[in-house]
Coordinates of C-alpha atoms in Angstrom, one line a residue:
E979 CA 15.6 -6.5 5.2
D980 CA 14.2 -6.2 8.7
G981 CA 11.4 -3.7 7.8
T982 CA 13.4 -0.7 9.1
K983 CA 16.0 -0.2 6.4
A984 CA 16.0 -0.3 2.6
S985 CA 18.3 0.8 -0.2
F986 CA 17.1 2.6 -3.3
T987 CA 19.0 3.7 -6.3
G988 CA 18.2 6.2 -9.0
T989 CA 19.9 8.6 -11.4
A990 CA 19.3 12.3 -11.9
S991 CA 21.4 15.1 -13.4
L992 CA 21.4 17.9 -10.9
T993 CA 22.8 21.4 -11.1
A994 CA 23.9 23.3 -8.0
G995 CA 20.9 24.2 -5.8
D996 CA 18.5 23.1 -3.2
Y997 CA 16.0 20.2 -4.0
T998 CA 13.2 18.5 -2.2
L999 CA 12.9 14.7 -2.9
Y1000 CA 9.5 13.0 -3.2
A1001 CA 9.3 9.2 -3.4
V1002 CA 6.7 6.4 -3.5
C1003 CA 7.5 2.7 -2.9
P1004 CA 6.7 0.6 -4.9
A1005 CA 7.1 3.0 -7.8
R1006 CA 4.6 0.9 -9.9
A1007 CA 1.8 2.1 -7.5
V1008 CA 2.1 5.6 -9.0
Q1009 CA -0.4 6.3 -11.7
S1010 CA 0.6 9.9 -12.2
V1011 CA 2.1 13.0 -10.5
S1012 CA 0.9 16.5 -11.2
T1013 CA 3.0 19.7 -11.1
E1014 CA 1.1 20.6 -7.9
L1015 CA 2.7 17.5 -6.3
V1016 CA -0.4 15.4 -6.2
A1017 CA 0.4 11.7 -6.7
E1018 CA -2.2 9.3 -7.8
L1019 CA -1.6 5.9 -6.0
E1020 CA -3.3 2.7 -6.9
F1021 CA -4.5 0.3 -4.2
P1022 CA -5.2 -2.9 -6.1
Y1023 CA -8.6 -4.6 -5.8
I1024 CA -7.0 -8.0 -6.1
Q1025 CA -4.1 -8.7 -3.7
F1026 CA -1.9 -11.7 -3.2
P1027 CA -0.9 -11.8 0.5
S1028 CA 1.6 -14.3 1.9
A1029 CA 0.6 -16.9 4.5
T1030 CA 1.6 -14.5 7.4
S1031 CA 1.6 -11.0 5.9
F1032 CA 0.1 -8.6 3.4
D1033 CA 0.9 -8.3 -0.4
P1034 CA 4.0 -6.2 -0.5
K1035 CA 2.9 -4.9 -3.9
A1036 CA -0.2 -3.4 -2.3
D1037 CA 1.6 -1.8 0.6
I1038 CA 2.2 1.8 -0.6
L1039 CA 4.8 3.9 1.2
V1040 CA 5.2 7.7 0.7
N1041 CA 8.2 9.6 1.9
V1042 CA 8.3 12.6 4.2
P1043 CA 9.6 15.3 1.8
H1044 CA 13.4 15.3 2.1
S1045 CA 15.5 18.4 1.4
I1046 CA 19.0 18.1 -0.1
S1047 CA 21.6 20.7 -1.3
V1048 CA 23.8 20.1 -4.3
E1049 CA 27.0 22.2 -4.4
D1050 CA 28.2 21.3 -7.9
A1051 CA 26.5 19.7 -10.9
Q1052 CA 26.5 16.0 -10.3
T1053 CA 24.7 12.7 -11.0
D1054 CA 25.8 10.8 -7.9
V1055 CA 24.1 12.2 -4.8
I1056 CA 23.9 10.0 -1.7
V1057 CA 20.8 10.6 0.3
N1058 CA 20.5 9.2 3.8
N1059 CA 17.7 9.0 6.3
M1060 CA 14.7 9.3 4.1
C1061 CA 11.6 8.5 6.2
F1062 CA 8.5 6.7 4.7
R1063 CA 5.0 6.2 6.0
R1064 CA 2.1 4.0 4.9
A1065 CA -0.4 5.5 2.6
G1066 CA -3.0 2.9 3.5
S1067 CA -3.9 0.6 6.4
I1068 CA -3.4 -3.1 7.1
V1069 CA -6.5 -5.0 7.8
K1070 CA -6.4 -8.5 9.5
V1071 CA -9.2 -10.9 8.7
V1072 CA -9.4 -13.9 11.0
L1073 CA -11.0 -16.9 9.3
S1074 CA -13.6 -18.8 11.3
D1075 CA -16.7 -20.8 10.7
K1076 CA -19.5 -19.6 13.0
T1077 CA -21.9 -22.3 11.7
G1078 CA -19.6 -25.2 12.4
T1079 CA -20.4 -26.7 9.0
L1080 CA -17.2 -25.7 7.2
A1081 CA -14.7 -26.2 10.0
G1082 CA -11.3 -27.3 8.6
D1083 CA -12.1 -26.3 5.0
R1084 CA -9.4 -24.4 3.1
I1085 CA -10.0 -20.9 1.7
K1086 CA -8.9 -19.9 -1.8
S1087 CA -9.9 -16.2 -1.6
V1088 CA -11.3 -13.6 0.8
Y1089 CA -13.7 -11.0 -0.5
L1090 CA -14.2 -7.9 1.7
E1091 CA -17.0 -5.5 0.7
S1092 CA -18.2 -2.3 2.3
D1093 CA -21.8 -1.4 2.5
M1094 CA -21.1 2.1 3.6
A1095 CA -22.0 4.7 1.0
G1096 CA -18.9 6.1 -0.7
A1097 CA -16.4 3.8 1.1
A1098 CA -13.7 2.8 -1.3
L1099 CA -11.6 -0.3 -0.4
S1100 CA -9.5 -0.2 -3.6
G1101 CA -8.8 2.2 -6.4
V1102 CA -6.7 5.3 -7.1
L1103 CA -6.0 7.6 -4.1
K1104 CA -4.8 11.2 -4.4
Y1105 CA -1.9 11.9 -2.1
Y1106 CA -1.1 15.6 -1.6
Y1107 CA 2.6 16.1 -0.8
K1108 CA 2.3 19.8 0.1
T1109 CA -0.1 19.0 3.0
E1110 CA 1.1 15.4 3.4
D1111 CA -2.6 14.3 3.3
A1112 CA -4.6 11.8 1.2
A1113 CA -8.1 12.3 -0.1
G1114 CA -10.3 11.5 -3.0
M1115 CA -10.6 8.2 -4.8
S1116 CA -11.1 7.6 -8.5
S1117 CA -11.7 4.3 -10.3
S1118 CA -12.7 3.1 -6.9
K1119 CA -14.4 -0.1 -5.9
N1120 CA -16.2 -0.9 -2.6
H1121 CA -14.5 -4.2 -2.4
V1122 CA -11.1 -5.9 -2.3
T1123 CA -10.1 -9.6 -2.8
A1124 CA -7.3 -11.5 -1.3
D1125 CA -6.3 -14.3 -3.8
L1126 CA -4.7 -17.1 -1.8
T1127 CA -4.3 -19.6 -4.6
R1128 CA -0.5 -18.9 -4.9
L1129 CA 0.0 -20.1 -1.3
E1130 CA 1.7 -23.4 -0.7
T1131 CA -0.9 -24.3 2.0
L1132 CA -4.3 -22.6 1.9
P1133 CA -5.5 -21.2 5.2
A1134 CA -8.2 -23.0 7.2
L1135 CA -11.4 -21.8 8.7
D1136 CA -10.1 -22.5 12.2
G1137 CA -10.4 -19.2 14.1
Q1138 CA -6.6 -18.9 14.1
S1139 CA -5.7 -18.4 10.4
A1140 CA -5.7 -14.8 9.2
V1141 CA -5.5 -12.9 5.9
Y1142 CA -4.0 -9.4 5.6
L1143 CA -5.2 -6.8 3.2
V1144 CA -4.0 -3.3 2.4
L1145 CA -6.7 -0.7 2.1
P1146 CA -6.7 3.0 1.4
P1147 CA -7.6 5.3 4.3
C1148 CA -11.2 4.5 5.3
T1149 CA -13.4 3.6 8.2
L1150 CA -14.8 0.1 8.4
T1151 CA -17.7 -0.6 10.7
A1152 CA -17.5 -3.3 13.3
G1153 CA -18.5 -6.6 11.8
S1154 CA -17.8 -5.6 8.1
K1155 CA -18.3 -8.6 5.8

């Protein structure tokens, strides 16, 4: 509710033993998980941010591996205090018109493209749970688009309005367009 707490539910039949829990939120971001605990997470190339924040469907969270012990076979296990971290980064794009010819115009989309060789701004990222590290992109694109057409009021080119995008880990050069 406030960005610090969330509730999740799930069902699993567990026998007595020790387990390590791995989780990704939202679950639909997961393309696959290998037996080596490598999760493929999709950062969408079209995002739908709100007027004041990023697209929650693009904000991918991975948990810090969480250990539990089960004493008897059971299906109802209550897990408390799982910690999550962002798999990507939030980028804020402030909308302004340096030419002065478009001032006050409304924007329907923002397209961000990297001209750096190999920089991926969207696609499928491999997240390694054993090392808690992310690396390697597949099906990647060097661009991402914020589609703003669903907003009640489109943002203006006023130097104040901003659009937020979620990107996989990468380095953007100053002045990226």
